[in-house]
Structure formats: C-alpha cells, structure tokens
mmCIF file of C-alpha atoms in Angstrom:
data_model
loop_
_atom_site.group_PDB
_atom_site.id
_atom_site.type_symbol
_atom_site.label_atom_id
_atom_site.label_comp_id
_atom_site.label_asym_id
_atom_site.label_seq_id
_atom_site.Cartn_x
_atom_site.Cartn_y
_atom_site.Cartn_z
ATOM 1 C CA MET A 1 89.900 42.859 142.284
ATOM 2 C CA ARG A 2 91.366 43.624 145.702
ATOM 3 C CA LYS A 3 91.482 47.146 147.101
ATOM 4 C CA ARG A 4 94.747 48.573 148.407
ATOM 5 C CA ASP A 5 94.781 49.252 152.153
ATOM 6 C CA SER A 6 95.378 52.818 153.322
ATOM 7 C CA LEU A 7 98.753 51.903 154.856
ATOM 8 C CA GLY A 8 100.079 50.582 151.529
ATOM 9 C CA VAL A 9 98.858 53.630 149.601
ATOM 10 C CA GLY A 10 100.354 55.987 152.161
ATOM 11 C CA LEU A 11 103.693 54.190 152.127
ATOM 12 C CA GLU A 12 104.084 54.153 148.342
ATOM 13 C CA TYR A 13 103.621 57.933 148.093
ATOM 14 C CA LYS A 14 105.733 58.709 151.164
ATOM 15 C CA ILE A 15 108.678 56.763 149.728
ATOM 16 C CA GLY A 16 108.802 58.783 146.513
ATOM 17 C CA PHE A 17 108.013 62.117 148.203
ATOM 18 C CA VAL A 18 110.593 61.796 150.986
ATOM 19 C CA SER A 19 113.285 60.593 148.574
ATOM 20 C CA SER A 20 112.772 63.527 146.177
ATOM 21 C CA LEU A 21 112.327 66.120 148.948
ATOM 22 C CA SER A 22 115.471 65.005 150.791
ATOM 23 C CA ALA A 23 117.642 65.285 147.674
ATOM 24 C CA THR A 24 116.167 68.723 146.861
ATOM 25 C CA VAL A 25 116.766 70.082 150.357
ATOM 26 C CA ILE A 26 120.361 68.837 150.402
ATOM 27 C CA TRP A 27 121.144 70.455 147.047
ATOM 28 C CA ILE A 28 119.545 73.743 148.189
ATOM 29 C CA LEU A 29 121.667 73.723 151.361
ATOM 30 C CA LEU A 30 124.843 72.964 149.407
ATOM 31 C CA GLY A 31 124.026 75.674 146.852
ATOM 32 C CA SER A 32 123.418 78.206 149.629
ATOM 33 C CA LEU A 33 126.705 77.277 151.299
ATOM 34 C CA TRP A 34 128.653 77.744 148.075
ATOM 35 C CA SER A 35 126.928 81.125 147.536
ATOM 36 C CA LEU A 36 127.948 82.290 151.022
ATOM 37 C CA ILE A 37 131.513 81.151 150.414
ATOM 38 C CA ALA A 38 131.654 83.040 147.102
ATOM 39 C CA ALA A 39 130.305 86.189 148.762
ATOM 40 C CA ASN A 40 132.870 85.880 151.551
ATOM 41 C CA ILE A 41 135.754 85.484 149.083
ATOM 42 C CA ILE A 42 134.604 88.541 147.103
ATOM 43 C CA SER A 43 134.407 90.517 150.356
ATOM 44 C CA LEU A 44 137.930 89.454 151.324
ATOM 45 C CA LEU A 45 139.319 90.505 147.940
ATOM 46 C CA GLN A 46 137.682 93.932 148.204
ATOM 47 C CA ASN A 47 138.874 94.672 151.750
ATOM 48 C CA LYS A 48 142.221 96.401 152.170
ATOM 49 C CA VAL A 49 142.774 94.902 155.615
ATOM 50 C CA VAL A 50 142.174 91.176 156.005
ATOM 51 C CA LEU A 51 142.795 89.368 159.264
ATOM 52 C CA PRO A 52 144.464 85.904 159.212
ATOM 53 C CA TRP A 53 141.457 84.199 160.822
ATOM 54 C CA GLN A 54 139.286 85.300 157.884
ATOM 55 C CA TYR A 55 141.487 83.319 155.478
ATOM 56 C CA PHE A 56 141.279 80.362 157.868
ATOM 57 C CA VAL A 57 137.455 80.493 158.007
ATOM 58 C CA ALA A 58 137.211 80.817 154.211
ATOM 59 C CA GLY A 59 139.502 77.803 153.736
ATOM 60 C CA ILE A 60 137.563 75.652 156.204
ATOM 61 C CA SER A 61 134.260 76.635 154.551
ATOM 62 C CA ILE A 62 135.503 75.678 151.092
ATOM 63 C CA GLY A 63 136.815 72.343 152.400
ATOM 64 C CA VAL A 64 133.551 71.466 154.140
ATOM 65 C CA ALA A 65 131.398 72.446 151.142
ATOM 66 C CA LEU A 66 133.620 70.566 148.684
ATOM 67 C CA THR A 67 133.682 67.428 150.859
ATOM 68 C CA ALA A 68 129.888 67.508 151.371
ATOM 69 C CA SER A 69 129.252 67.965 147.631
ATOM 70 C CA VAL A 70 131.536 65.069 146.668
ATOM 71 C CA VAL A 71 130.098 62.736 149.323
ATOM 72 C CA PHE A 72 126.511 63.498 148.324
ATOM 73 C CA TYR A 73 127.278 63.115 144.605
ATOM 74 C CA LYS A 74 128.925 59.739 145.145
ATOM 75 C CA ASP A 75 126.065 58.663 147.369
ATOM 76 C CA LYS A 76 123.536 59.546 144.636
ATOM 77 C CA THR A 77 125.388 57.446 142.073
ATOM 78 C CA ASN A 78 126.234 54.539 144.374
ATOM 79 C CA LYS A 79 124.874 51.420 142.699
ATOM 80 C CA PHE A 80 124.361 49.778 146.096
ATOM 81 C CA LYS A 81 122.142 52.605 147.363
ATOM 82 C CA PRO A 82 118.377 51.950 147.253
ATOM 83 C CA LYS A 83 116.841 53.664 144.219
ATOM 84 C CA PHE A 84 113.316 55.013 144.133
ATOM 85 C CA PRO A 85 111.530 55.323 140.783
ATOM 86 C CA SER A 86 109.514 58.331 139.688
ATOM 87 C CA LEU A 87 105.886 58.165 138.624
ATOM 88 C CA SER A 88 104.624 58.605 135.075
ATOM 89 C CA MET A 89 101.010 59.620 134.510
ATOM 90 C CA ASP A 90 100.877 59.799 130.686
ATOM 91 C CA TYR A 91 99.210 56.398 130.408
ATOM 92 C CA MET A 92 98.170 53.401 132.470
ATOM 93 C CA TYR A 93 98.710 49.699 131.932
ATOM 94 C CA LYS A 94 95.483 47.744 131.711
ATOM 95 C CA LYS A 95 97.670 44.654 131.662
ATOM 96 C CA ILE A 96 101.374 43.959 131.208
ATOM 97 C CA ASP A 97 102.451 40.352 130.666
ATOM 98 C CA THR A 98 106.209 39.689 130.785
ATOM 99 C CA GLU A 99 107.807 36.321 130.093
ATOM 100 C CA ILE A 100 111.379 35.044 130.016
ATOM 101 C CA HIS A 101 111.739 31.683 128.255
ATOM 102 C CA PHE A 102 114.932 29.621 128.501
ATOM 103 C CA ILE A 103 115.291 27.417 125.429
ATOM 104 C CA THR A 104 118.678 26.437 126.855
ATOM 105 C CA ARG A 105 120.740 28.029 129.617
ATOM 106 C CA GLU A 106 122.479 30.161 126.977
ATOM 107 C CA GLU A 107 119.604 30.830 124.540
ATOM 108 C CA ILE A 108 116.679 32.860 125.863
ATOM 109 C CA THR A 109 113.709 34.885 124.608
ATOM 110 C CA TYR A 110 112.074 37.776 126.444
ATOM 111 C CA THR A 111 108.532 38.852 125.599
ATOM 112 C CA SER A 112 106.553 41.779 126.993
ATOM 113 C CA CYS A 113 102.894 42.171 126.010
ATOM 114 C CA PHE A 114 100.985 45.207 127.200
ATOM 115 C CA ASN A 115 97.664 46.962 126.803
ATOM 116 C CA ILE A 116 97.687 50.651 127.680
ATOM 117 C CA LEU A 117 95.099 53.387 128.168
ATOM 118 C CA ALA A 118 96.189 56.971 127.379
ATOM 119 C CA LEU A 119 95.601 59.449 130.217
ATOM 120 C CA LYS A 120 96.377 62.310 127.822
ATOM 121 C CA GLU A 121 97.316 62.540 124.145
ATOM 122 C CA ILE A 122 100.620 60.696 123.569
ATOM 123 C CA LYS A 123 102.652 59.936 120.445
ATOM 124 C CA GLY A 124 104.548 57.009 121.907
ATOM 125 C CA MET A 125 106.187 55.598 125.015
ATOM 126 C CA LYS A 126 109.590 54.653 126.341
ATOM 127 C CA ARG A 127 110.439 51.147 127.493
ATOM 128 C CA THR A 128 113.593 50.268 129.401
ATOM 129 C CA HIS A 129 114.944 46.741 129.812
ATOM 130 C CA GLU A 130 117.950 45.794 131.890
ATOM 131 C CA TRP A 131 119.668 42.594 130.780
ATOM 132 C CA THR A 132 122.525 41.291 132.929
ATOM 133 C CA GLY A 133 123.490 38.406 130.633
ATOM 134 C CA THR A 134 125.957 38.360 127.731
ATOM 135 C CA THR A 135 124.039 39.616 124.674
ATOM 136 C CA ILE A 136 120.719 41.206 123.740
ATOM 137 C CA SER A 137 119.307 41.986 120.297
ATOM 138 C CA GLU A 138 119.783 45.615 119.218
ATOM 139 C CA LEU A 139 116.058 46.181 118.682
ATOM 140 C CA PRO A 140 113.087 44.030 119.672
ATOM 141 C CA ILE A 141 110.591 42.516 117.281
ATOM 142 C CA ILE A 142 107.424 44.599 117.658
ATOM 143 C CA LYS A 143 103.863 43.465 116.949
ATOM 144 C CA SER A 144 100.391 44.881 117.528
ATOM 145 C CA LYS A 145 96.940 43.446 116.951
ATOM 146 C CA THR A 146 95.416 46.833 116.162
ATOM 147 C CA SER A 147 98.135 49.170 114.838
ATOM 148 C CA ASN A 148 101.415 49.387 112.962
ATOM 149 C CA HIS A 149 103.668 50.768 115.687
ATOM 150 C CA LYS A 150 107.397 51.332 115.168
ATOM 151 C CA VAL A 151 110.376 51.106 117.470
ATOM 152 C CA GLU A 152 113.715 52.945 117.637
ATOM 153 C CA LEU A 153 116.704 52.821 119.994
ATOM 154 C CA CYS A 154 117.376 55.664 122.459
ATOM 155 C CA LYS A 155 121.153 55.880 122.105
ATOM 156 C CA ASP A 156 121.580 58.512 124.824
ATOM 157 C CA GLU A 157 120.171 56.281 127.559
ATOM 158 C CA PRO A 158 122.502 54.290 129.853
ATOM 159 C CA ARG A 159 120.426 51.104 129.644
ATOM 160 C CA LYS A 160 118.572 49.340 126.843
ATOM 161 C CA THR A 161 115.842 51.927 126.264
ATOM 162 C CA ILE A 162 113.627 52.135 123.189
ATOM 163 C CA ASN A 163 110.972 54.484 121.875
ATOM 164 C CA VAL A 164 107.730 52.843 120.795
ATOM 165 C CA ILE A 165 106.284 55.238 118.213
ATOM 166 C CA PHE A 166 102.541 54.901 117.686
ATOM 167 C CA GLU A 167 101.135 54.719 114.164
ATOM 168 C CA VAL A 168 98.865 57.662 115.038
ATOM 169 C CA PRO A 169 98.891 59.716 118.270
ATOM 170 C CA LEU A 170 96.885 57.985 120.976
ATOM 171 C CA GLN A 171 94.078 60.243 122.188
ATOM 172 C CA LYS A 172 93.046 60.527 125.826
ATOM 173 C CA ASN A 173 91.016 57.499 127.019
ATOM 174 C CA HIS A 174 91.962 55.498 123.886
ATOM 175 C CA LYS A 175 93.697 52.122 124.107
ATOM 176 C CA THR A 176 96.380 50.287 122.170
ATOM 177 C CA ASP A 177 98.347 47.056 122.485
ATOM 178 C CA CYS A 178 101.902 46.044 121.728
ATOM 179 C CA ILE A 179 104.211 43.016 121.942
ATOM 180 C CA LEU A 180 107.991 43.392 122.238
ATOM 181 C CA MET A 181 110.290 40.402 121.846
ATOM 182 C CA TYR A 182 114.062 40.305 122.468
ATOM 183 C CA GLU A 183 116.505 37.526 121.658
ATOM 184 C CA LEU A 184 118.879 37.109 124.610
ATOM 185 C CA GLY A 185 122.137 35.250 125.066
ATOM 186 C CA ASP A 186 124.069 34.258 128.171
ATOM 187 C CA SER A 187 127.059 32.269 126.938
ATOM 188 C CA LEU A 188 129.094 33.361 129.980
ATOM 189 C CA ARG A 189 126.266 32.409 132.360
ATOM 190 C CA LYS A 190 126.525 35.697 134.240
ATOM 191 C CA MET A 191 122.888 36.841 134.289
ATOM 192 C CA GLN A 192 121.285 37.718 137.610
ATOM 193 C CA PRO A 193 118.427 35.234 138.110
ATOM 194 C CA PHE A 194 115.364 37.448 138.392
ATOM 195 C CA LEU A 195 112.455 38.842 136.370
ATOM 196 C CA GLY A 196 110.651 41.906 137.633
ATOM 197 C CA HIS A 197 108.618 45.038 137.029
ATOM 198 C CA VAL A 198 108.817 48.451 138.721
ATOM 199 C CA VAL A 199 105.383 50.119 138.862
ATOM 200 C CA LYS A 200 105.958 53.620 137.465
ATOM 201 C CA ASN A 201 102.513 53.955 135.851
ATOM 202 C CA PRO A 202 99.040 53.231 137.217
ATOM 203 C CA THR A 203 98.513 49.531 136.520
ATOM 204 C CA GLU A 204 95.597 47.111 136.794
ATOM 205 C CA LYS A 205 97.405 43.808 136.322
ATOM 206 C CA ILE A 206 100.970 42.490 136.077
ATOM 207 C CA ILE A 207 101.860 38.959 135.008
ATOM 208 C CA LEU A 208 105.418 37.670 135.436
ATOM 209 C CA ARG A 209 106.252 34.299 133.884
ATOM 210 C CA LEU A 210 109.361 32.106 133.884
ATOM 211 C CA CYS A 211 109.533 29.144 131.458
ATOM 212 C CA VAL A 212 112.458 26.706 131.687
ATOM 213 C CA PRO A 213 113.311 23.107 130.789
ATOM 214 C CA LYS A 214 112.610 20.712 133.662
ATOM 215 C CA GLY A 215 115.255 20.729 136.371
ATOM 216 C CA MET A 216 117.018 23.962 135.320
ATOM 217 C CA VAL A 217 115.966 26.117 138.287
ATOM 218 C CA THR A 218 115.014 25.826 141.939
ATOM 219 C CA SER A 219 113.706 28.054 144.746
ATOM 220 C CA VAL A 220 111.520 30.257 142.523
ATOM 221 C CA LYS A 221 110.071 32.968 144.781
ATOM 222 C CA LYS A 222 107.931 36.078 144.483
ATOM 223 C CA CYS A 223 109.295 39.157 146.242
ATOM 224 C CA ILE A 224 108.085 42.739 146.722
ATOM 225 C CA TYR A 225 110.470 45.655 147.259
ATOM 226 C CA ALA A 226 110.027 49.359 147.967
ATOM 227 C CA ASP A 227 112.948 50.401 145.735
ATOM 228 C CA SER A 228 114.134 49.500 142.249
ATOM 229 C CA SER A 229 117.499 48.152 143.466
ATOM 230 C CA ALA A 230 115.722 45.528 145.613
ATOM 231 C CA GLN A 231 117.327 46.605 148.889
ATOM 232 C CA ILE A 232 114.159 47.309 150.903
ATOM 233 C CA SER A 233 111.943 44.225 151.177
ATOM 234 C CA LEU A 234 108.256 44.750 151.962
ATOM 235 C CA SER A 235 107.333 41.129 152.610
ATOM 236 C CA LEU A 236 108.819 37.696 153.082
ATOM 237 C CA PRO A 237 109.548 35.841 149.800
ATOM 238 C CA GLN A 238 106.975 33.203 148.878
ATOM 239 C CA ILE A 239 107.641 30.031 146.905
ATOM 240 C CA ILE A 240 105.978 29.697 143.492
ATOM 241 C CA ASN A 241 105.050 26.171 142.474
ATOM 242 C CA PRO A 242 105.440 25.244 138.784
ATOM 243 C CA ARG A 243 102.965 24.033 136.210
ATOM 244 C CA TYR A 244 104.233 21.473 133.711
ATOM 245 C CA ILE A 245 103.650 21.681 129.966
ATOM 246 C CA GLY A 246 105.483 18.750 128.406
ATOM 247 C CA ASN A 247 109.143 19.168 129.333
ATOM 248 C CA ILE A 248 108.661 22.807 130.343
ATOM 249 C CA GLU A 249 108.333 24.126 133.892
ATOM 250 C CA MET A 250 106.218 27.288 134.028
ATOM 251 C CA TYR A 251 106.262 29.623 137.023
ATOM 252 C CA GLU A 252 103.663 32.393 136.927
ATOM 253 C CA TRP A 253 102.742 35.264 139.244
ATOM 254 C CA GLU A 254 99.682 37.470 138.692
ATOM 255 C CA ILE A 255 99.390 40.763 140.596
ATOM 256 C CA ASP A 256 96.086 42.660 140.552
ATOM 257 C CA ASN A 257 96.143 46.406 141.260
ATOM 258 C CA PRO A 258 99.883 46.560 142.051
ATOM 259 C CA SER A 259 101.009 49.462 144.240
ATOM 260 C CA LEU A 260 102.733 52.449 142.662
ATOM 261 C CA LEU A 261 106.534 52.583 143.069
ATOM 262 C CA TYR A 262 106.764 48.970 144.214
ATOM 263 C CA PHE A 263 109.167 46.513 142.566
ATOM 264 C CA TYR A 264 107.571 43.112 141.979
ATOM 265 C CA ARG A 265 110.270 40.534 141.283
ATOM 266 C CA MET A 266 110.482 36.811 140.672
ATOM 267 C CA ASN A 267 113.806 35.387 141.935
ATOM 268 C CA TRP A 268 115.264 31.923 141.409
ATOM 269 C CA GLU A 269 118.457 29.845 141.535
ATOM 270 C CA PHE A 270 119.993 27.855 138.698
ATOM 271 C CA VAL A 271 120.659 24.192 139.435
#
C-alpha cells in the first residue's frame, strides 16, 4: 500500500478546517453586528433627544447587516458553490466496492458492498446516495454475510439517505459487512454520467466500477476533486481502459489509502 505524502495530508485537513473556520467567523461577525445594531436602537428609544444623524447611522447599519446576511446565506446554499464534506470518525471502511451496471440505457442496478471496522461502539450507520436519473427504489435490498442487518429510510433528509441498523451494536474494533442494492431507472435519460465516492471516513480501499453493454459509453476517466461538488480538480483526468466480459464493457478503478475529504469520481459520456 502506498503512503500519502505530507503535502496531500496537509491539504486535505486545511480544506476542511479553513472552510469551517471561515463560515464560523463570518457568522460571529454578523451576529456581533446585529447585536450592536439592537443595542443602538434600544439606546435611541430611551434617549429623549435624538439627533437626525443617529437615525441615519442606524438605518445604514441595518441595511448593511441585512444585505450581508442575505448574501452569505444565499452563498452557503448556492448549488454551484464548491462544497466541502465533514469527517466522520465513528468507523472506518476496510473496503468499499461500488458498482453501477447498465442493463440497458434506461434500466440500471447500483450495488455498494462495504466492510467496516468500528472505531467506537455504534448501533448503525447512515448511507446517502444521490441519483440524478428518473427513478430509484424506495429502499435498497440489503444483505450481509455475517449478520441480519436492517434498513430504514431517513425521511427528513434532502437526498436518498437510509439508516443501516445493525443486528447487534458493533463494539469498538469489531467488523461487519453489508451489501446494498438499488434498482434505478432513467427513462428520460437525464442522469449525470458519473460514479463517485466522497471520503468522509478513514478508508483503506475504494473500488469504483462501471459495467455497460459494448458501445454505450466513451471517454471513461478517473478524476479527483477537493470538494463534493466537483469544482476544484486536484489532478488531470486519466482515461480508464475497459475489460471485456462477453458483451459487457467493465471499467474499474481501485484506490488504496484514499485521502480524507477527497472526491474520487469516474466520469464518462454516453454514445
């Protein structure tokens, strides 16, 4: 297994730290400004003699604070703004193997197999999948070689997020495995052509796999980004050559010791 260089390790932590710190500082400054404005208004109401310029200053202050708050809020929710994930240290992935298999252009299966090691006692885990096509099954089929895990939908989450509930709580330094399978549909052919994984947990190995009928796709590339919206590229895309199994083209990318917070993504074009 390769070792991460010091520059890569430093960068992955700086990205998350600077992003979180910047947002915190801005909200503290905005909160302080609103507090000063409130104190000024209370002072004006209590004074018997108020000069016209004091009303002017109070009005300008409110306008500036309101404008800054709205701009920052919109900027935080802008879907085109780079997004930086947060780390989770409850467990680590020993291996996560994710495959998207096109039976036809409209009929697809998605399978995610993972082996995890608990870093503390945990009763389950959350898994989020973002599907940009037409339909996705309400709940995945769940299987495990060692346990009888269950799955339930998190209805309060904005994306397709599920709770994997372990048969018994997983103790620290204990392992378990799980397979999740979704049935996907893309009758409108609107899906964004990529398969990826954002590294939010310590991970030893990632495998991304694309299986398609011969001639369905072209320009399959592996890409690495510093943010989950794939706006900040960390390297030039590299072509992935297929392996052929009968009439199936298989594109596979194995990543050993992936860097925390990075977004590893396989992109392609439909013919």
